Amino acid sequence: MYSNSSKRKEKFKTLLQRTSVTAGHNTLIACADFNAMNSAWGYNEYTARGRDLYQNSMELDFTLITDPLHPTRIAYFMSSDTTPDLMLVKNDVWGAIT
């Protein structure tokens, strides 16, 4: 999934809730370019979208698999390396994803 950074009001809670219901007790992997800044995945600041995504994913028992120490976007010119691409997992009972 790709979330355009210009669409600041985009919410992920409904998407995560619906996919959780559909998956039931099966392992669910959510991968996306969320474009949501939060210190939990390596940013020095956070946006409302990043705060909401973090809170929603925690409330719904998702675990962050993406390692913030390994950015998924390499910087150019005056910007810094970032991690807009995240992998979240739920119901990983065997620990196979981590």
PDB file of N, CA and C in Angstrom:
ATOM      1  N   MET A   1       0.843  -1.159   0.000  1.00  0.00           N
ATOM      2  CA  MET A   1       0.000   0.000   0.000  1.00  0.00           C
ATOM      3  C   MET A   1       0.897   1.233   0.000  1.00  0.00           C
ATOM      4  N   TYR A   2       0.437   2.282  -0.623  1.00  0.00           N
ATOM      5  CA  TYR A   2       1.150   3.555  -0.624  1.00  0.00           C
ATOM      6  C   TYR A   2       0.220   4.635  -0.101  1.00  0.00           C
ATOM      7  N   SER A   3       0.724   5.425   0.832  1.00  0.00           N
ATOM      8  CA  SER A   3      -0.032   6.546   1.366  1.00  0.00           C
ATOM      9  C   SER A   3       0.676   7.834   0.966  1.00  0.00           C
ATOM     10  N   ASN A   4       0.053   8.605   0.123  1.00  0.00           N
ATOM     11  CA  ASN A   4       0.622   9.855  -0.353  1.00  0.00           C
ATOM     12  C   ASN A   4       0.821  10.816   0.814  1.00  0.00           C
ATOM     13  N   SER A   5       2.022  11.345   0.950  1.00  0.00           N
ATOM     14  CA  SER A   5       2.318  12.239   2.074  1.00  0.00           C
ATOM     15  C   SER A   5       1.519  13.533   2.021  1.00  0.00           C
ATOM     16  N   SER A   6       0.984  13.896   0.865  1.00  0.00           N
ATOM     17  CA  SER A   6       0.195  15.127   0.766  1.00  0.00           C
ATOM     18  C   SER A   6      -1.229  14.944   1.300  1.00  0.00           C
ATOM     19  N   LYS A   7      -1.668  13.717   1.471  1.00  0.00           N
ATOM     20  CA  LYS A   7      -3.012  13.451   2.000  1.00  0.00           C
ATOM     21  C   LYS A   7      -2.908  13.283   3.516  1.00  0.00           C
ATOM     22  N   ARG A   8      -2.801  14.396   4.189  1.00  0.00           N
ATOM     23  CA  ARG A   8      -2.523  14.401   5.621  1.00  0.00           C
ATOM     24  C   ARG A   8      -3.637  13.824   6.485  1.00  0.00           C
ATOM     25  N   LYS A   9      -4.860  13.799   5.998  1.00  0.00           N
ATOM     26  CA  LYS A   9      -5.983  13.338   6.814  1.00  0.00           C
ATOM     27  C   LYS A   9      -6.243  11.842   6.681  1.00  0.00           C
ATOM     28  N   GLU A  10      -5.423  11.169   5.880  1.00  0.00           N
ATOM     29  CA  GLU A  10      -5.617   9.738   5.675  1.00  0.00           C
ATOM     30  C   GLU A  10      -5.444   8.991   6.999  1.00  0.00           C
ATOM     31  N   LYS A  11      -6.382   8.106   7.287  1.00  0.00           N
ATOM     32  CA  LYS A  11      -6.359   7.336   8.532  1.00  0.00           C
ATOM     33  C   LYS A  11      -6.174   5.862   8.213  1.00  0.00           C
ATOM     34  N   PHE A  12      -5.512   5.153   9.089  1.00  0.00           N
ATOM     35  CA  PHE A  12      -5.236   3.742   8.868  1.00  0.00           C
ATOM     36  C   PHE A  12      -6.007   2.825   9.810  1.00  0.00           C
ATOM     37  N   LYS A  13      -6.657   3.392  10.811  1.00  0.00           N
ATOM     38  CA  LYS A  13      -7.317   2.560  11.814  1.00  0.00           C
ATOM     39  C   LYS A  13      -8.366   1.633  11.192  1.00  0.00           C
ATOM     40  N   THR A  14      -9.218   2.163  10.337  1.00  0.00           N
ATOM     41  CA  THR A  14     -10.262   1.342   9.717  1.00  0.00           C
ATOM     42  C   THR A  14      -9.645   0.225   8.886  1.00  0.00           C
ATOM     43  N   LEU A  15      -8.626   0.541   8.116  1.00  0.00           N
ATOM     44  CA  LEU A  15      -7.949  -0.467   7.300  1.00  0.00           C
ATOM     45  C   LEU A  15      -7.362  -1.571   8.180  1.00  0.00           C
ATOM     46  N   LEU A  16      -6.661  -1.185   9.247  1.00  0.00           N
ATOM     47  CA  LEU A  16      -6.058  -2.178  10.137  1.00  0.00           C
ATOM     48  C   LEU A  16      -7.123  -3.000  10.857  1.00  0.00           C
ATOM     49  N   GLN A  17      -8.217  -2.357  11.273  1.00  0.00           N
ATOM     50  CA  GLN A  17      -9.304  -3.082  11.939  1.00  0.00           C
ATOM     51  C   GLN A  17      -9.945  -4.100  11.002  1.00  0.00           C
ATOM     52  N   ARG A  18     -10.271  -3.681   9.801  1.00  0.00           N
ATOM     53  CA  ARG A  18     -10.948  -4.574   8.850  1.00  0.00           C
ATOM     54  C   ARG A  18     -10.065  -5.748   8.449  1.00  0.00           C
ATOM     55  N   THR A  19      -8.791  -5.480   8.212  1.00  0.00           N
ATOM     56  CA  THR A  19      -7.905  -6.587   7.847  1.00  0.00           C
ATOM     57  C   THR A  19      -7.695  -7.527   9.029  1.00  0.00           C
ATOM     58  N   SER A  20      -7.706  -6.992  10.251  1.00  0.00           N
ATOM     59  CA  SER A  20      -7.587  -7.834  11.445  1.00  0.00           C
ATOM     60  C   SER A  20      -8.779  -8.767  11.576  1.00  0.00           C
ATOM     61  N   VAL A  21      -9.967  -8.241  11.341  1.00  0.00           N
ATOM     62  CA  VAL A  21     -11.183  -9.059  11.411  1.00  0.00           C
ATOM     63  C   VAL A  21     -11.142 -10.138  10.335  1.00  0.00           C
ATOM     64  N   THR A  22     -10.753  -9.765   9.133  1.00  0.00           N
ATOM     65  CA  THR A  22     -10.683 -10.723   8.032  1.00  0.00           C
ATOM     66  C   THR A  22      -9.664 -11.824   8.323  1.00  0.00           C
ATOM     67  N   ALA A  23      -8.513 -11.460   8.887  1.00  0.00           N
ATOM     68  CA  ALA A  23      -7.460 -12.440   9.174  1.00  0.00           C
ATOM     69  C   ALA A  23      -7.831 -13.364  10.329  1.00  0.00           C
ATOM     70  N   GLY A  24      -8.681 -12.872  11.230  1.00  0.00           N
ATOM     71  CA  GLY A  24      -9.041 -13.686  12.392  1.00  0.00           C
ATOM     72  C   GLY A  24      -7.810 -13.985  13.226  1.00  0.00           C
ATOM     73  N   HIS A  25      -7.555 -15.267  13.493  1.00  0.00           N
ATOM     74  CA  HIS A  25      -6.393 -15.661  14.292  1.00  0.00           C
ATOM     75  C   HIS A  25      -5.184 -16.008  13.425  1.00  0.00           C
ATOM     76  N   ASN A  26      -5.313 -15.839  12.121  1.00  0.00           N
ATOM     77  CA  ASN A  26      -4.195 -16.097  11.216  1.00  0.00           C
ATOM     78  C   ASN A  26      -3.184 -14.961  11.295  1.00  0.00           C
ATOM     79  N   THR A  27      -1.951 -15.255  10.937  1.00  0.00           N
ATOM     80  CA  THR A  27      -0.917 -14.227  10.907  1.00  0.00           C
ATOM     81  C   THR A  27      -1.265 -13.194   9.838  1.00  0.00           C
ATOM     82  N   LEU A  28      -1.155 -11.933  10.210  1.00  0.00           N
ATOM     83  CA  LEU A  28      -1.457 -10.831   9.300  1.00  0.00           C
ATOM     84  C   LEU A  28      -0.208  -9.966   9.156  1.00  0.00           C
ATOM     85  N   ILE A  29       0.188  -9.712   7.932  1.00  0.00           N
ATOM     86  CA  ILE A  29       1.331  -8.848   7.653  1.00  0.00           C
ATOM     87  C   ILE A  29       0.823  -7.628   6.898  1.00  0.00           C
ATOM     88  N   ALA A  30       1.114  -6.446   7.432  1.00  0.00           N
ATOM     89  CA  ALA A  30       0.725  -5.194   6.782  1.00  0.00           C
ATOM     90  C   ALA A  30       2.002  -4.452   6.393  1.00  0.00           C
ATOM     91  N   CYS A  31       2.219  -4.296   5.104  1.00  0.00           N
ATOM     92  CA  CYS A  31       3.396  -3.592   4.588  1.00  0.00           C
ATOM     93  C   CYS A  31       2.925  -2.400   3.778  1.00  0.00           C
ATOM     94  N   ALA A  32       3.535  -1.256   4.025  1.00  0.00           N
ATOM     95  CA  ALA A  32       3.110  -0.073   3.288  1.00  0.00           C
ATOM     96  C   ALA A  32       4.138   1.037   3.398  1.00  0.00           C
ATOM     97  N   ASP A  33       4.059   1.934   2.449  1.00  0.00           N
ATOM     98  CA  ASP A  33       4.771   3.199   2.519  1.00  0.00           C
ATOM     99  C   ASP A  33       3.771   4.149   3.172  1.00  0.00           C
ATOM    100  N   PHE A  34       3.787   4.193   4.503  1.00  0.00           N
ATOM    101  CA  PHE A  34       2.791   4.947   5.259  1.00  0.00           C
ATOM    102  C   PHE A  34       3.041   6.454   5.239  1.00  0.00           C
ATOM    103  N   ASN A  35       4.300   6.875   5.027  1.00  0.00           N
ATOM    104  CA  ASN A  35       4.628   8.304   5.098  1.00  0.00           C
ATOM    105  C   ASN A  35       4.082   8.919   6.383  1.00  0.00           C
ATOM    106  N   ALA A  36       4.363   8.257   7.498  1.00  0.00           N
ATOM    107  CA  ALA A  36       3.867   8.684   8.804  1.00  0.00           C
ATOM    108  C   ALA A  36       5.047   8.728   9.775  1.00  0.00           C
ATOM    109  N   MET A  37       5.486   9.909  10.132  1.00  0.00           N
ATOM    110  CA  MET A  37       6.667  10.045  10.987  1.00  0.00           C
ATOM    111  C   MET A  37       6.340   9.766  12.451  1.00  0.00           C
ATOM    112  N   ASN A  38       7.208   8.948  13.080  1.00  0.00           N
ATOM    113  CA  ASN A  38       7.087   8.660  14.506  1.00  0.00           C
ATOM    114  C   ASN A  38       8.449   8.196  15.007  1.00  0.00           C
ATOM    115  N   SER A  39       8.792   8.571  16.234  1.00  0.00           N
ATOM    116  CA  SER A  39      10.089   8.181  16.790  1.00  0.00           C
ATOM    117  C   SER A  39      10.213   6.666  16.951  1.00  0.00           C
ATOM    118  N   ALA A  40       9.098   5.952  17.031  1.00  0.00           N
ATOM    119  CA  ALA A  40       9.128   4.488  17.174  1.00  0.00           C
ATOM    120  C   ALA A  40       9.799   3.826  15.981  1.00  0.00           C
ATOM    121  N   TRP A  41       9.768   4.487  14.834  1.00  0.00           N
ATOM    122  CA  TRP A  41      10.441   3.927  13.660  1.00  0.00           C
ATOM    123  C   TRP A  41      11.536   4.840  13.134  1.00  0.00           C
ATOM    124  N   GLY A  42      12.188   5.561  14.054  1.00  0.00           N
ATOM    125  CA  GLY A  42      13.436   6.236  13.730  1.00  0.00           C
ATOM    126  C   GLY A  42      13.424   7.706  13.387  1.00  0.00           C
ATOM    127  N   TYR A  43      12.275   8.340  13.389  1.00  0.00           N
ATOM    128  CA  TYR A  43      12.225   9.772  13.078  1.00  0.00           C
ATOM    129  C   TYR A  43      12.551  10.589  14.326  1.00  0.00           C
ATOM    130  N   ASN A  44      13.064  11.797  14.128  1.00  0.00           N
ATOM    131  CA  ASN A  44      13.347  12.702  15.242  1.00  0.00           C
ATOM    132  C   ASN A  44      12.119  13.488  15.660  1.00  0.00           C
ATOM    133  N   GLU A  45      11.062  13.385  14.885  1.00  0.00           N
ATOM    134  CA  GLU A  45       9.813  14.087  15.171  1.00  0.00           C
ATOM    135  C   GLU A  45       8.656  13.180  14.775  1.00  0.00           C
ATOM    136  N   TYR A  46       7.455  13.643  15.019  1.00  0.00           N
ATOM    137  CA  TYR A  46       6.299  12.850  14.598  1.00  0.00           C
ATOM    138  C   TYR A  46       5.225  13.765  14.040  1.00  0.00           C
ATOM    139  N   THR A  47       4.384  13.169  13.203  1.00  0.00           N
ATOM    140  CA  THR A  47       3.236  13.876  12.646  1.00  0.00           C
ATOM    141  C   THR A  47       1.982  13.283  13.279  1.00  0.00           C
ATOM    142  N   ALA A  48       0.855  13.946  13.086  1.00  0.00           N
ATOM    143  CA  ALA A  48      -0.412  13.416  13.604  1.00  0.00           C
ATOM    144  C   ALA A  48      -0.672  12.037  13.006  1.00  0.00           C
ATOM    145  N   ARG A  49      -0.371  11.884  11.732  1.00  0.00           N
ATOM    146  CA  ARG A  49      -0.560  10.592  11.068  1.00  0.00           C
ATOM    147  C   ARG A  49       0.332   9.518  11.714  1.00  0.00           C
ATOM    148  N   GLY A  50       1.576   9.870  12.013  1.00  0.00           N
ATOM    149  CA  GLY A  50       2.496   8.934  12.662  1.00  0.00           C
ATOM    150  C   GLY A  50       2.050   8.581  14.067  1.00  0.00           C
ATOM    151  N   ARG A  51       1.583   9.578  14.800  1.00  0.00           N
ATOM    152  CA  ARG A  51       1.079   9.332  16.154  1.00  0.00           C
ATOM    153  C   ARG A  51      -0.125   8.402  16.109  1.00  0.00           C
ATOM    154  N   ASP A  52      -1.055   8.686  15.206  1.00  0.00           N
ATOM    155  CA  ASP A  52      -2.262   7.862  15.086  1.00  0.00           C
ATOM    156  C   ASP A  52      -1.935   6.439  14.651  1.00  0.00           C
ATOM    157  N   LEU A  53      -1.042   6.294  13.673  1.00  0.00           N
ATOM    158  CA  LEU A  53      -0.673   4.956  13.205  1.00  0.00           C
ATOM    159  C   LEU A  53      -0.038   4.159  14.337  1.00  0.00           C
ATOM    160  N   TYR A  54       0.841   4.795  15.093  1.00  0.00           N
ATOM    161  CA  TYR A  54       1.480   4.109  16.223  1.00  0.00           C
ATOM    162  C   TYR A  54       0.430   3.673  17.246  1.00  0.00           C
ATOM    163  N   GLN A  55      -0.436   4.592  17.656  1.00  0.00           N
ATOM    164  CA  GLN A  55      -1.471   4.267  18.646  1.00  0.00           C
ATOM    165  C   GLN A  55      -2.411   3.181  18.139  1.00  0.00           C
ATOM    166  N   ASN A  56      -2.859   3.303  16.910  1.00  0.00           N
ATOM    167  CA  ASN A  56      -3.780   2.314  16.334  1.00  0.00           C
ATOM    168  C   ASN A  56      -3.135   0.943  16.243  1.00  0.00           C
ATOM    169  N   SER A  57      -1.901   0.886  15.787  1.00  0.00           N
ATOM    170  CA  SER A  57      -1.231  -0.411  15.648  1.00  0.00           C
ATOM    171  C   SER A  57      -1.010  -1.061  17.013  1.00  0.00           C
ATOM    172  N   MET A  58      -0.717  -0.276  18.037  1.00  0.00           N
ATOM    173  CA  MET A  58      -0.546  -0.828  19.381  1.00  0.00           C
ATOM    174  C   MET A  58      -1.887  -1.314  19.946  1.00  0.00           C
ATOM    175  N   GLU A  59      -2.940  -0.524  19.766  1.00  0.00           N
ATOM    176  CA  GLU A  59      -4.277  -0.911  20.249  1.00  0.00           C
ATOM    177  C   GLU A  59      -4.752  -2.211  19.607  1.00  0.00           C
ATOM    178  N   LEU A  60      -4.364  -2.429  18.352  1.00  0.00           N
ATOM    179  CA  LEU A  60      -4.807  -3.612  17.614  1.00  0.00           C
ATOM    180  C   LEU A  60      -3.796  -4.763  17.693  1.00  0.00           C
ATOM    181  N   ASP A  61      -2.797  -4.633  18.567  1.00  0.00           N
ATOM    182  CA  ASP A  61      -1.795  -5.681  18.820  1.00  0.00           C
ATOM    183  C   ASP A  61      -0.906  -6.016  17.627  1.00  0.00           C
ATOM    184  N   PHE A  62      -0.556  -5.021  16.847  1.00  0.00           N
ATOM    185  CA  PHE A  62       0.419  -5.220  15.778  1.00  0.00           C
ATOM    186  C   PHE A  62       1.814  -5.012  16.363  1.00  0.00           C
ATOM    187  N   THR A  63       2.788  -5.687  15.794  1.00  0.00           N
ATOM    188  CA  THR A  63       4.184  -5.538  16.189  1.00  0.00           C
ATOM    189  C   THR A  63       4.958  -4.972  15.004  1.00  0.00           C
ATOM    190  N   LEU A  64       5.792  -3.981  15.270  1.00  0.00           N
ATOM    191  CA  LEU A  64       6.622  -3.402  14.221  1.00  0.00           C
ATOM    192  C   LEU A  64       7.780  -4.345  13.927  1.00  0.00           C
ATOM    193  N   ILE A  65       7.921  -4.760  12.686  1.00  0.00           N
ATOM    194  CA  ILE A  65       9.020  -5.629  12.268  1.00  0.00           C
ATOM    195  C   ILE A  65      10.160  -4.809  11.668  1.00  0.00           C
ATOM    196  N   THR A  66       9.849  -3.731  10.999  1.00  0.00           N
ATOM    197  CA  THR A  66      10.861  -2.872  10.382  1.00  0.00           C
ATOM    198  C   THR A  66      11.846  -2.397  11.443  1.00  0.00           C
ATOM    199  N   ASP A  67      13.118  -2.515  11.158  1.00  0.00           N
ATOM    200  CA  ASP A  67      14.162  -2.076  12.081  1.00  0.00           C
ATOM    201  C   ASP A  67      14.491  -0.611  11.797  1.00  0.00           C
ATOM    202  N   PRO A  68      14.179   0.291  12.741  1.00  0.00           N
ATOM    203  CA  PRO A  68      14.433   1.720  12.523  1.00  0.00           C
ATOM    204  C   PRO A  68      15.910   2.049  12.294  1.00  0.00           C
ATOM    205  N   LEU A  69      16.803   1.140  12.675  1.00  0.00           N
ATOM    206  CA  LEU A  69      18.228   1.379  12.466  1.00  0.00           C
ATOM    207  C   LEU A  69      18.651   1.149  11.012  1.00  0.00           C
ATOM    208  N   HIS A  70      17.731   0.615  10.209  1.00  0.00           N
ATOM    209  CA  HIS A  70      18.002   0.366   8.790  1.00  0.00           C
ATOM    210  C   HIS A  70      16.937   1.075   7.952  1.00  0.00           C
ATOM    211  N   PRO A  71      17.140   2.364   7.659  1.00  0.00           N
ATOM    212  CA  PRO A  71      16.150   3.146   6.906  1.00  0.00           C
ATOM    213  C   PRO A  71      15.781   2.500   5.574  1.00  0.00           C
ATOM    214  N   THR A  72      14.544   2.705   5.184  1.00  0.00           N
ATOM    215  CA  THR A  72      14.047   2.156   3.922  1.00  0.00           C
ATOM    216  C   THR A  72      14.090   3.191   2.797  1.00  0.00           C
ATOM    217  N   ARG A  73      14.420   4.423   3.139  1.00  0.00           N
ATOM    218  CA  ARG A  73      14.555   5.491   2.137  1.00  0.00           C
ATOM    219  C   ARG A  73      15.893   6.179   2.369  1.00  0.00           C
ATOM    220  N   ILE A  74      16.735   6.144   1.361  1.00  0.00           N
ATOM    221  CA  ILE A  74      18.050   6.763   1.461  1.00  0.00           C
ATOM    222  C   ILE A  74      17.944   8.225   1.020  1.00  0.00           C
ATOM    223  N   ALA A  75      18.523   9.092   1.832  1.00  0.00           N
ATOM    224  CA  ALA A  75      18.419  10.536   1.611  1.00  0.00           C
ATOM    225  C   ALA A  75      19.226  11.001   0.407  1.00  0.00           C
ATOM    226  N   TYR A  76      18.824  12.126  -0.093  1.00  0.00           N
ATOM    227  CA  TYR A  76      19.588  12.800  -1.131  1.00  0.00           C
ATOM    228  C   TYR A  76      19.672  14.275  -0.770  1.00  0.00           C
ATOM    229  N   PHE A  77      20.707  14.917  -1.211  1.00  0.00           N
ATOM    230  CA  PHE A  77      20.983  16.324  -0.987  1.00  0.00           C
ATOM    231  C   PHE A  77      20.987  16.666   0.500  1.00  0.00           C
ATOM    232  N   MET A  78      20.041  17.481   0.993  1.00  0.00           N
ATOM    233  CA  MET A  78      20.070  17.979   2.368  1.00  0.00           C
ATOM    234  C   MET A  78      19.131  17.230   3.312  1.00  0.00           C
ATOM    235  N   SER A  79      18.509  16.165   2.874  1.00  0.00           N
ATOM    236  CA  SER A  79      17.581  15.437   3.746  1.00  0.00           C
ATOM    237  C   SER A  79      18.315  14.295   4.448  1.00  0.00           C
ATOM    238  N   SER A  80      17.607  13.553   5.269  1.00  0.00           N
ATOM    239  CA  SER A  80      18.228  12.444   5.991  1.00  0.00           C
ATOM    240  C   SER A  80      17.529  11.129   5.649  1.00  0.00           C
ATOM    241  N   ASP A  81      18.214  10.025   5.921  1.00  0.00           N
ATOM    242  CA  ASP A  81      17.624   8.708   5.699  1.00  0.00           C
ATOM    243  C   ASP A  81      16.404   8.559   6.603  1.00  0.00           C
ATOM    244  N   THR A  82      15.358   7.950   6.091  1.00  0.00           N
ATOM    245  CA  THR A  82      14.115   7.801   6.855  1.00  0.00           C
ATOM    246  C   THR A  82      13.523   6.405   6.672  1.00  0.00           C
ATOM    247  N   THR A  83      12.448   6.159   7.386  1.00  0.00           N
ATOM    248  CA  THR A  83      11.772   4.862   7.339  1.00  0.00           C
ATOM    249  C   THR A  83      10.272   5.051   7.110  1.00  0.00           C
ATOM    250  N   PRO A  84       9.871   5.457   5.895  1.00  0.00           N
ATOM    251  CA  PRO A  84       8.439   5.594   5.620  1.00  0.00           C
ATOM    252  C   PRO A  84       7.771   4.250   5.335  1.00  0.00           C
ATOM    253  N   ASP A  85       8.597   3.248   4.964  1.00  0.00           N
ATOM    254  CA  ASP A  85       8.080   1.921   4.618  1.00  0.00           C
ATOM    255  C   ASP A  85       8.122   1.036   5.859  1.00  0.00           C
ATOM    256  N   LEU A  86       6.969   0.571   6.266  1.00  0.00           N
ATOM    257  CA  LEU A  86       6.879  -0.207   7.499  1.00  0.00           C
ATOM    258  C   LEU A  86       6.275  -1.577   7.252  1.00  0.00           C
ATOM    259  N   MET A  87       6.672  -2.523   8.091  1.00  0.00           N
ATOM    260  CA  MET A  87       6.071  -3.848   8.099  1.00  0.00           C
ATOM    261  C   MET A  87       5.560  -4.083   9.512  1.00  0.00           C
ATOM    262  N   LEU A  88       4.258  -4.301   9.610  1.00  0.00           N
ATOM    263  CA  LEU A  88       3.612  -4.591  10.888  1.00  0.00           C
ATOM    264  C   LEU A  88       3.054  -6.007  10.813  1.00  0.00           C
ATOM    265  N   VAL A  89       3.118  -6.733  11.911  1.00  0.00           N
ATOM    266  CA  VAL A  89       2.601  -8.101  11.919  1.00  0.00           C
ATOM    267  C   VAL A  89       1.703  -8.297  13.137  1.00  0.00           C
ATOM    268  N   LYS A  90       0.708  -9.155  12.962  1.00  0.00           N
ATOM    269  CA  LYS A  90      -0.225  -9.484  14.041  1.00  0.00           C
ATOM    270  C   LYS A  90      -0.436 -10.996  14.028  1.00  0.00           C
ATOM    271  N   ASN A  91      -0.559 -11.580  15.197  1.00  0.00           N
ATOM    272  CA  ASN A  91      -0.795 -13.023  15.357  1.00  0.00           C
ATOM    273  C   ASN A  91       0.364 -13.861  14.833  1.00  0.00           C
ATOM    274  N   ASP A  92       1.570 -13.415  15.043  1.00  0.00           N
ATOM    275  CA  ASP A  92       2.742 -14.188  14.628  1.00  0.00           C
ATOM    276  C   ASP A  92       3.079 -15.180  15.740  1.00  0.00           C
ATOM    277  N   VAL A  93       2.216 -16.163  15.934  1.00  0.00           N
ATOM    278  CA  VAL A  93       2.327 -17.083  17.073  1.00  0.00           C
ATOM    279  C   VAL A  93       3.591 -17.931  17.043  1.00  0.00           C
ATOM    280  N   TRP A  94       4.156 -18.154  15.884  1.00  0.00           N
ATOM    281  CA  TRP A  94       5.359 -18.979  15.781  1.00  0.00           C
ATOM    282  C   TRP A  94       6.630 -18.140  15.785  1.00  0.00           C
ATOM    283  N   GLY A  95       6.494 -16.832  15.733  1.00  0.00           N
ATOM    284  CA  GLY A  95       7.670 -15.968  15.690  1.00  0.00           C
ATOM    285  C   GLY A  95       8.441 -16.100  14.392  1.00  0.00           C
ATOM    286  N   ALA A  96       7.765 -16.534  13.358  1.00  0.00           N
ATOM    287  CA  ALA A  96       8.423 -16.791  12.076  1.00  0.00           C
ATOM    288  C   ALA A  96       8.753 -15.518  11.310  1.00  0.00           C
ATOM    289  N   ILE A  97       8.042 -14.432  11.582  1.00  0.00           N
ATOM    290  CA  ILE A  97       8.227 -13.201  10.817  1.00  0.00           C
ATOM    291  C   ILE A  97       9.415 -12.405  11.338  1.00  0.00           C
ATOM    292  N   THR A  98       9.627 -12.378  12.628  1.00  0.00           N
ATOM    293  CA  THR A  98      10.711 -11.591  13.196  1.00  0.00           C
ATOM    294  C   THR A  98      12.015 -12.223  12.863  1.00  0.00           C
TER     295      THR A  98
END
